[in-house]
Structure formats: structure tokens, C-alpha cells
């Protein structure tokens, strides 16, 4: 069934690619995602569709797209949009096969009223109309699209087909694009070069056919004229006739109108403004992502046109973008001049039929290391390293500025150039040069360091007032109180950079009896600490104190001091015996001692003072143990429930507290009590729980081993679940008792000793017999004295076909179990449960055993036939 499911889905994957890609194309176009790479998203999808039809591999498709200028960013963008919608519709893909409908509304798109190119970007203004479009897609279509790159495995789970996925090869190509400074300026979604529809028309704007002009007249006469320049370049003013405005700037047009209208409108003022500007057509050619002819606003500049064309391609130049008008070059745009200097003078305003030509770059140089903006840069052939460093933002603070390293391919090999700071302004660059800027070496020429038991440790400047050890200590405000002044150490680097240690008589230097020691660059002066030399000296207090633990050692500390510091003694503590264990410290010892510790024992009074006249002070690493009083016992409770006069909890008064003692404490049983059915439940100790868990684990291991030996398949999850169920069983167990004999014979073997947590329950008188297990109809019935086992079994419908008749047993009301036979009469008591167990399952023979027996029987049969044939002869 799994194979059929996979086969059907895989067939659907192979046969529906064309439909899927067509749908994806419509979806991408509907979202208005225009190209930022070498092709628009729509063109990318159309190309993939065409190549799929030819049988081209996914890897080759991606390679071809990269060659055509499509960036991996564009492919990833298309992929992310599809995956997001796949996640939104995941439930329909994985359940009903897409029978339910899914709806998704795309973003509101601003569209221009007139026709715009299908490639590149749409240059928008605030005068364009907004139109909302909603696209509906059925779950089945999503299912198909999902299967285009996700197959179904044998478990029916969708998984991505790695090497057969276009997305896989996109991932492989990720990171192959060079990050060139300024390359993304015209295809950055967060940086728009669209013209503003609210800006005032510049006075140097050249009017032409299609421009809407407003002529305002005020003064002696008031009038407003709204006209659109006709294709022949004129407007018609009533009473004046046609006036030619084409080719004039706004300022020139104002002057012309004043001359033309002055005779008619005396003592008036005139103003001309431009409303809706005309649409012009420009051509963007060369190394742009979407070359072609674009209809744009007459206010647009060259930057606007480059933005509309999707930006510069991966091999296009940013340093020499040419603008032609009527066959003559009118501008050369250097984008770096705009990015670095903010100079936009070369960004000319375009006119109808202008041509923008983007050639290939001349030189790309990679800069790594300690510059502020390490990446690729496009350079002109005559530009130097110093100009390149200016484009990078300059060196970082930790850069080594005296020399940079340049790697250049020279013929069939590479060459390395070390360019110092004096040659940077003259060294010109070539294509594919690699420049690396190192960091300065972390080395000081005037630093010394002070460590240890001083008031202000740290690094200090060598020179001036700090030249010697004594001057360094004065600068650090002197020594700490715990400083070890007999000796100090200077760590010093020799001329060959190896380390040496120089001892310093600190006492002699401070007292003036020893010559001061001069410090050298890189020296580290270390002053030992007495406290640190002694280590972490502690005293441990354990046993019956409120806060047992390890405490810092203090000189002359007494037993009373440490007990009080530990919160005092608990109620269970004994004052009669307090022990102190002390480690042996023999600094002059020359051989191993058989005694490992010393011990001291004391008795204390109620104020924790030693009762004798002994003076005893604790030493570092002593262990003080406060013992528990032998006579101290916490109350241990047992519980009695059921037919007694006073139910509840009772404390055991003696260590040998018995059943008869508990019955006396609750003042006996009631007349309705069924003493023979009394039962006791006991809590398991930690040792008993651990023993039970070990037995369960061993049984589980044996089960695994037997399954392995017999070659059986075993569901390990079910087996482990059973083990967990065994571990989660109640931590109690029943204890069979004979309460009647215990009461009649106090202190006898029937009068068992109780344990903390025991629960004795005495039920009411009962006359019921319960029959369960492998009988035809498990039932409860009245006890009839003198009837045997089969009499009760027959009243439960008799044995079932799976009953084990020879293993029937009975559970008495007190928890004891007895074996029952066919004629058992006296063993059956009121309140008993008769249990008929199931037959033991027979072990099935393995295939190997069956084959062995069959082979043996066959061989034996052949022997018998041979013997019979011999007899016949």
C-alpha cells in the first residue's frame, strides 16, 4: 500500500510539473514581485518551465540562470514566498489531499493607468489608482506544487528530494556571488529611486508634448487656464491663439507667456506651473538586470531609469555609466562619487529617447582584514590603493597601517606585493587583486604589571615616576594586610623571549636595607598572600545540628563557637558524646604513619561547654560530629480502620509493638467485625522498592535475551512500556495475618510485630463467595457451608475451555492464599475469592525446529522403507 501511494505521488510529480510551474508563474506575477536579478521573477519561472519540458537537469537550470544574471537572492526570494504559502496551507496538503479551499490575498498593488513594461520595476506616484486583487487556490493545487519538490517516503511522510530539487541546487550556489560595494543600490527594496509626485516642477524642466500646464493670471483680471501641450508642441489660449512651448524650460515658458499675454491682460501678473508631467521613453541597455525600453515620468533622472531596470548586473560597471542624447554623450555617472561624496551632479534629468548604456566593469578588487568595510570594490584602471582605502571607509583602529599585502595573478602564477604607506598613493590596481590588511601586534613598549596582595593590582606605565619595585608599590597605594613580605617574584622576559623568575627581598627594599630593583618593560611583579598560601581553611560540623556543613576556620574557635555557628543542636542530639576528628600534619615526617587521624571525645553541658577542665581549641580541617541520643525516637504511627471502636492513627509505644497492642489501644472490635477477614497492608521500604525494580529489570533483560536467541521479532516499545507500568505500581504489599489467633495468643507467632505505616483493616461480617478467572460467568454468591469447590464452579457456569482446573486457588479475606482441590470443603471460607487461572501458553516451535523435525521424520521414514524392502527380499 505504501509503495502504491509513493508510486502515485511520484507519477503525479513527473506528469504535473508543467501545470505546477505555470501556476507558480501566475502566483508570482500576481504578487507583483518584479525582478531584481538578470530576469524578472515571471521570466525566471517561464525559463524553468521551458527547460523542464526539454528535460534539462535542475543543476544545469540553476547554472544557466546564474549565467543570465539571475542572483541567488532572487531565487531564494521566490522560494521563500512559495514556502510561506506552503506552511499556511500545510494542513490541507497532509490530510484530505487538498479538498478544502484556501484563500490568500496579496498585497495592495499600485498600478499605473497606462501600459507599463512587463519586465523591471513600475515607477509609481501617489496619483495612481489602488486596486485590490485576491487570488484563490484550491488545496489540490497546493498539493501538486508541494510534490514538485517534496516526495512521499515509505511511511507516507513528505520529505524533500535533495538532488532532484531546484531548491537544492540554489542552496549549493548560495554564497557564490561577490558582494561588490554599491552593486545593490539600484535593487535594494529599502532604497527607492522612484520620483515623488508631490515635488515642485524644477524651473529648468524642459516642456514637451503631453505636459499639463496651468496658467494663473491675477491683478486687473482674474483667470486660470488649464492646457495640455499638443503633439505639435503648442497650447491654444483663447483670444491669443496657439503658443509653442515645446523645448522651453519652465522659466523660459513663463517669460514667453508674459510677452504674449501682456498686451491682452494689462496690469496683471502671470505664473505657469506644471501639473501632470508627460511620459517619456528611454532605453536602458548593456549590463543591467532587465535591459529594455521604459516609459517613465518626464521628471525621472538616470538613477530612476536604472532602478526601473532592476539595477546593475553582476558584470556591469558602477564607475562609468554613459547617458546619450541625440547620439551625443551628455553625462558619465560614477556611482561611487555619489555614495562616497554625495555628489549627484552627473545624475541628469532624462528626456524622450535618451539612451543609458552600462558597460562591463574594468577592475574588481577584494579587500579583507582590518578595514571598516571589507568587501569587493570596482576600481578604475588609474586608481591607486589609497583611493581604494578611502572607499572602504579607512582603516579600523587596530589595523597595521604601515604596510598592506596585495596578491596578484601574474600569468600562470600569483605574486605578492608589500605596499608601505609611502607607496599607497602611487600603486595602481588590476582586476582580481586581493588586498589584506593585518592587525597590529598586541605588544606594549612601556607596560609593567602588579599582581597579588596589593591594594590596587593591574597594569602600570613604566617610566617617569615608576622605574623600580618600590616606586611601583607606592603607585599601587601599598601592600594589603595579608601580604607575604619576605619574598616577592618578578616574571621577566629575557632578550630571547624566554621566561625567567627574579626573587625580590621585599622587606629589605621597604626598610631600605636592600637596594631597590629596577623594572623592565613587560615585567610582572607578584606579591604572595598569606591567606592564599594557607589555602581554604575550614571546619566541618555534621550530625545533629540545625545547619550541618563546612564553615571557615577562625583562630581559637571552640566547640561551643562552632555548634552555635551551625545553628545549635537538634532535639535528637546527645551531649554525652561529641567527637572531633583531626588530620595529622607532620611537616618533618620521613616515613608513612599507620595512624591516619586523631580523635577527641567530650561531654558537653546545656550551654555546649566542655564539662571537664580541658581547654580545647579547634584546628583547620577538624571534623566535629554531634551524635544522636540513643534514647531519642520519633513517633512511628500505624493505622487501624473498619470495625473497631476507635479508628485512626496510633503511635507505637514500644519497638516491639504488636497486633494485640493495637487492638487494645483502639479498645477492641465491634460486634459486626469479621475478625477472620482482617488484613494488613504494609509500606515497602526503600530497599524493598530497589529490590523489586532490580527483579523487574532482570526479568526484562531475560525477555530480551530469549527473544534474540529464538530469532523472534519483539516490539521493544511495548516491552519498555510494560516495564514502566511495573515500576509505577503501588509501593505497598499485603501481609497475611490471623487476627483472631493474635488476639487470643498475645506475643505468639501469630501476633506479628508492626512496622511504621502499617494499615490494619477489619471488615464487616460477610457471607459472599466471589468466583473469577476462567469460568463461563464470573459471579459472586452466598457462602453455603459444607459445599465443595465444584459446587461453586458449577454455579458460575463451569470451567471455560482455557481454564487450568488443577491450579485453582482461593484468596481469603485476610489476604492469605490456599490451594483448592475438587473436594475442598473446609478450606472455603466466607469472604473468599475463588480464582481459576488460565492455562499456560504453549511455546511455538521455531521454523528451524520444524525443519529439523521434518528432516528427522523424513530420514526415519527412508530408513523404515529401506528395512521393509530388505525384509521383502
PDB file of C-alpha atoms in Angstrom, residues 242-344:
ATOM      1  CA  UNK A 242      -1.525  78.806 -30.428  1.00  0.00           C
ATOM      2  CA  UNK A 243       1.647  79.332 -28.375  1.00  0.00           C
ATOM      3  CA  UNK A 244       4.615  76.987 -28.909  1.00  0.00           C
ATOM      4  CA  UNK A 245       6.141  75.790 -25.605  1.00  0.00           C
ATOM      5  CA  UNK A 246       7.948  72.583 -26.566  1.00  0.00           C
ATOM      6  CA  UNK A 247      11.660  72.614 -25.797  1.00  0.00           C
ATOM      7  CA  UNK A 248      11.370  75.575 -23.429  1.00  0.00           C
ATOM      8  CA  UNK A 249      12.208  75.399 -19.786  1.00  0.00           C
ATOM      9  CA  UNK A 250       9.573  76.355 -17.234  1.00  0.00           C
ATOM     10  CA  UNK A 251      11.361  79.678 -16.667  1.00  0.00           C
ATOM     11  CA  UNK A 252      11.527  80.412 -20.407  1.00  0.00           C
ATOM     12  CA  UNK A 253       7.858  79.492 -20.839  1.00  0.00           C
ATOM     13  CA  UNK A 254       6.868  81.954 -18.082  1.00  0.00           C
ATOM     14  CA  UNK A 255       8.767  84.765 -19.839  1.00  0.00           C
ATOM     15  CA  UNK A 256       7.195  83.904 -23.219  1.00  0.00           C
ATOM     16  CA  UNK A 257       3.658  83.889 -21.804  1.00  0.00           C
ATOM     17  CA  UNK A 258       4.236  87.254 -20.181  1.00  0.00           C
ATOM     18  CA  UNK A 259       5.171  88.702 -23.569  1.00  0.00           C
ATOM     19  CA  UNK A 260       2.297  87.011 -25.401  1.00  0.00           C
ATOM     20  CA  UNK A 261      -0.408  87.815 -22.885  1.00  0.00           C
ATOM     21  CA  UNK A 262       0.826  91.193 -21.697  1.00  0.00           C
ATOM     22  CA  UNK A 263      -0.952  93.133 -24.406  1.00  0.00           C
ATOM     23  CA  UNK A 264      -4.290  91.499 -23.620  1.00  0.00           C
ATOM     24  CA  UNK A 265      -4.014  91.477 -19.824  1.00  0.00           C
ATOM     25  CA  UNK A 266      -2.629  94.838 -18.811  1.00  0.00           C
ATOM     26  CA  UNK A 267      -1.587  95.452 -15.202  1.00  0.00           C
ATOM     27  CA  UNK A 268      -1.680  91.676 -14.492  1.00  0.00           C
ATOM     28  CA  UNK A 269       0.717  89.128 -13.098  1.00  0.00           C
ATOM     29  CA  UNK A 270       1.366  85.760 -14.730  1.00  0.00           C
ATOM     30  CA  UNK A 271       2.523  82.359 -13.436  1.00  0.00           C
ATOM     31  CA  UNK A 272       2.958  78.991 -15.121  1.00  0.00           C
ATOM     32  CA  UNK A 273       3.082  75.666 -13.283  1.00  0.00           C
ATOM     33  CA  UNK A 274       3.203  72.074 -14.480  1.00  0.00           C
ATOM     34  CA  UNK A 275       0.594  69.548 -13.370  1.00  0.00           C
ATOM     35  CA  UNK A 276       0.764  66.016 -14.739  1.00  0.00           C
ATOM     36  CA  UNK A 277       4.100  65.577 -16.482  1.00  0.00           C
ATOM     37  CA  UNK A 278       4.375  63.730 -19.731  1.00  0.00           C
ATOM     38  CA  UNK A 279       5.603  60.165 -20.089  1.00  0.00           C
ATOM     39  CA  UNK A 280       8.878  59.745 -21.898  1.00  0.00           C
ATOM     40  CA  UNK A 281      10.547  56.645 -23.288  1.00  0.00           C
ATOM     41  CA  UNK A 282      14.182  55.876 -22.523  1.00  0.00           C
ATOM     42  CA  UNK A 283      16.338  52.893 -23.339  1.00  0.00           C
ATOM     43  CA  UNK A 284      18.474  51.209 -20.697  1.00  0.00           C
ATOM     44  CA  UNK A 285      20.997  48.979 -22.380  1.00  0.00           C
ATOM     45  CA  UNK A 286      24.058  46.934 -21.518  1.00  0.00           C
ATOM     46  CA  UNK A 287      24.838  45.239 -18.234  1.00  0.00           C
ATOM     47  CA  UNK A 288      21.620  45.844 -16.318  1.00  0.00           C
ATOM     48  CA  UNK A 289      19.397  43.163 -14.896  1.00  0.00           C
ATOM     49  CA  UNK A 290      16.437  43.939 -17.161  1.00  0.00           C
ATOM     50  CA  UNK A 291      17.539  45.893 -20.245  1.00  0.00           C
ATOM     51  CA  UNK A 292      14.835  47.398 -22.434  1.00  0.00           C
ATOM     52  CA  UNK A 293      12.728  50.431 -23.267  1.00  0.00           C
ATOM     53  CA  UNK A 294      10.909  52.058 -20.325  1.00  0.00           C
ATOM     54  CA  UNK A 295       8.049  54.541 -20.174  1.00  0.00           C
ATOM     55  CA  UNK A 296       8.796  56.798 -17.225  1.00  0.00           C
ATOM     56  CA  UNK A 297       7.839  60.219 -15.928  1.00  0.00           C
ATOM     57  CA  UNK A 298       9.420  63.253 -17.533  1.00  0.00           C
ATOM     58  CA  UNK A 299      10.820  64.160 -14.102  1.00  0.00           C
ATOM     59  CA  UNK A 300      12.912  60.991 -13.883  1.00  0.00           C
ATOM     60  CA  UNK A 301      16.700  61.001 -13.828  1.00  0.00           C
ATOM     61  CA  UNK A 302      19.213  58.364 -14.888  1.00  0.00           C
ATOM     62  CA  UNK A 303      19.119  56.836 -11.394  1.00  0.00           C
ATOM     63  CA  UNK A 304      15.351  56.410 -11.725  1.00  0.00           C
ATOM     64  CA  UNK A 305      15.792  54.559 -15.010  1.00  0.00           C
ATOM     65  CA  UNK A 306      18.492  52.274 -13.593  1.00  0.00           C
ATOM     66  CA  UNK A 307      16.207  51.470 -10.675  1.00  0.00           C
ATOM     67  CA  UNK A 308      13.375  50.661 -13.101  1.00  0.00           C
ATOM     68  CA  UNK A 309      15.717  48.308 -14.987  1.00  0.00           C
ATOM     69  CA  UNK A 310      16.392  46.279 -11.851  1.00  0.00           C
ATOM     70  CA  UNK A 311      19.857  47.653 -11.175  1.00  0.00           C
ATOM     71  CA  UNK A 312      23.330  46.797 -12.376  1.00  0.00           C
ATOM     72  CA  UNK A 313      24.097  43.159 -13.268  1.00  0.00           C
ATOM     73  CA  UNK A 314      26.962  41.163 -11.811  1.00  0.00           C
ATOM     74  CA  UNK A 315      29.379  42.282 -14.538  1.00  0.00           C
ATOM     75  CA  UNK A 316      28.086  45.829 -15.013  1.00  0.00           C
ATOM     76  CA  UNK A 317      30.137  48.900 -14.185  1.00  0.00           C
ATOM     77  CA  UNK A 318      29.283  51.372 -11.461  1.00  0.00           C
ATOM     78  CA  UNK A 319      32.050  53.810 -12.341  1.00  0.00           C
ATOM     79  CA  UNK A 320      31.285  54.850 -15.925  1.00  0.00           C
ATOM     80  CA  UNK A 321      27.580  54.731 -16.803  1.00  0.00           C
ATOM     81  CA  UNK A 322      27.042  56.713 -20.026  1.00  0.00           C
ATOM     82  CA  UNK A 323      23.939  58.758 -20.907  1.00  0.00           C
ATOM     83  CA  UNK A 324      23.381  59.598 -24.607  1.00  0.00           C
ATOM     84  CA  UNK A 325      21.006  62.165 -26.101  1.00  0.00           C
ATOM     85  CA  UNK A 326      20.579  62.507 -29.878  1.00  0.00           C
ATOM     86  CA  UNK A 327      23.688  60.395 -30.406  1.00  0.00           C
ATOM     87  CA  UNK A 328      25.884  62.545 -28.160  1.00  0.00           C
ATOM     88  CA  UNK A 329      27.115  61.612 -24.703  1.00  0.00           C
ATOM     89  CA  UNK A 330      25.826  64.119 -22.171  1.00  0.00           C
ATOM     90  CA  UNK A 331      26.918  62.523 -18.886  1.00  0.00           C
ATOM     91  CA  UNK A 332      29.155  59.879 -17.329  1.00  0.00           C
ATOM     92  CA  UNK A 333      27.867  58.649 -13.975  1.00  0.00           C
ATOM     93  CA  UNK A 334      30.221  57.451 -11.238  1.00  0.00           C
ATOM     94  CA  UNK A 335      28.068  55.802  -8.555  1.00  0.00           C
ATOM     95  CA  UNK A 336      30.998  55.793  -6.094  1.00  0.00           C
ATOM     96  CA  UNK A 337      31.165  59.592  -6.341  1.00  0.00           C
ATOM     97  CA  UNK A 338      27.519  59.638  -5.266  1.00  0.00           C
ATOM     98  CA  UNK A 339      27.943  57.045  -2.481  1.00  0.00           C
ATOM     99  CA  UNK A 340      31.162  58.425  -1.007  1.00  0.00           C
ATOM    100  CA  UNK A 341      30.869  62.160  -1.683  1.00  0.00           C
ATOM    101  CA  UNK A 342      27.091  62.564  -2.081  1.00  0.00           C
ATOM    102  CA  UNK A 343      27.671  64.138  -5.498  1.00  0.00           C
ATOM    103  CA  UNK A 344      24.663  63.612  -7.801  1.00  0.00           C
TER     104      UNK A 344
END
